[in-house]
Coordinates of C-alpha atoms in Angstrom, one line a residue:
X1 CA -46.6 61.4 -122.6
X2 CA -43.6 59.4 -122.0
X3 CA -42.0 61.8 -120.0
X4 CA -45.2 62.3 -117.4
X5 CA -45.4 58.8 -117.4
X6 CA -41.9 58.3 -116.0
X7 CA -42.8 61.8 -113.5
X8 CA -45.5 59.6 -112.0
X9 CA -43.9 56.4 -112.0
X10 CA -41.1 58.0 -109.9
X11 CA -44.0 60.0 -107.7
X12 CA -45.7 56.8 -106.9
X13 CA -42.5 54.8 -106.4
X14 CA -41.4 57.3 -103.9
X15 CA -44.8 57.2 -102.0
X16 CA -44.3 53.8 -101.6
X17 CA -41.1 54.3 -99.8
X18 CA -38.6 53.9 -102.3
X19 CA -35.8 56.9 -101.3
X20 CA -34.0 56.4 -104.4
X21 CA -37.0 56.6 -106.8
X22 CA -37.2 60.3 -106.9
X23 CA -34.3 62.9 -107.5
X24 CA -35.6 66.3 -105.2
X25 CA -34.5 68.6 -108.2
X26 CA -38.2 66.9 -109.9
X27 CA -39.7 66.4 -106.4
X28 CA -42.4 68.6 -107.2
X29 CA -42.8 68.3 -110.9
X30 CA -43.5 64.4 -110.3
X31 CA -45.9 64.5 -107.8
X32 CA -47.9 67.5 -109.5
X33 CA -48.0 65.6 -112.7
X34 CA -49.3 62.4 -110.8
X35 CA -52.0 64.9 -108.9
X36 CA -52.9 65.5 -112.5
X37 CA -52.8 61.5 -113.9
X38 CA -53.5 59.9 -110.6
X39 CA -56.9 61.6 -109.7
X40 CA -58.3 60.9 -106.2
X41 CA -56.8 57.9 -105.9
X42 CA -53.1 59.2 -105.9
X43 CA -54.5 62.3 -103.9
X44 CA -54.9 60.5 -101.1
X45 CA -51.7 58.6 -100.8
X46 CA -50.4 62.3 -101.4
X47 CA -52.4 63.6 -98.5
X48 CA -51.7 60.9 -96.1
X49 CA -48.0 61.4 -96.9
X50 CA -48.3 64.8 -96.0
X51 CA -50.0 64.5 -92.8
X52 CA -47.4 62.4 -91.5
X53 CA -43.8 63.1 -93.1
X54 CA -41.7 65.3 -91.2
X55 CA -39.1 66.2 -94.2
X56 CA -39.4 70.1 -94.8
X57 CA -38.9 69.7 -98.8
X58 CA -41.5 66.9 -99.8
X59 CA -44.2 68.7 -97.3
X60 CA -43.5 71.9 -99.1
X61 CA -43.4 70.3 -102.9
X62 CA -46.4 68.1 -101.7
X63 CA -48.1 71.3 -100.4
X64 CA -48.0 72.5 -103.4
X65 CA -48.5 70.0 -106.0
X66 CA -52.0 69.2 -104.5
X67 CA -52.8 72.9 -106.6
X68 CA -52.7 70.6 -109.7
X69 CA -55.9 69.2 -108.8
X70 CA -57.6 69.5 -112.1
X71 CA -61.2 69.3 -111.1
X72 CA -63.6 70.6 -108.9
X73 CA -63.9 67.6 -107.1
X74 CA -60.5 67.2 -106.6
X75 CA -59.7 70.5 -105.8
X76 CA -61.9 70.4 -102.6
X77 CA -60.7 67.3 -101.2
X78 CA -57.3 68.8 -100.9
X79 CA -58.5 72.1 -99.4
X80 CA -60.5 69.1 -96.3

């Protein structure tokens, strides 16, 4: 628990436009732990992040931590 807490501390961090929240090597790990804590909310912010970064690696990692939706719900708002 501790540990996914500090994954989606550092996910939401790095959203917000902190560079240095985030090391790439747990890029993906973080943010597809905080698809799986965050719910829709974080989702969005996720989404909206994707739509407009132009950096190769976080689309890519972001890409595919949206897969972690874990519900129905969820799932289908990222596949919009």
């Amino acid at each position: 628990p501790a540990l996914r807490r500090q994954l989606v501390d550092a996910a939401e961090a790095s959203l917000a436009g902190n560079a240095d929240a985030l090391d790439p090597a747990y890029q993906y790990a973080a943010l597809a732990v905080a698809v799986e804590e965050g719910g829709e909310p974080f989702t969005t912010r996720l989404l909206e992040a994707l739509a407009t970064s132009q950096d190769p690696l976080f689309r890519r990692h972001a890409a595919g931590a949206l897969g972690s939706a874990n519900t129905p719900e969820l799932a289908r708002r990222t596949l919009e």
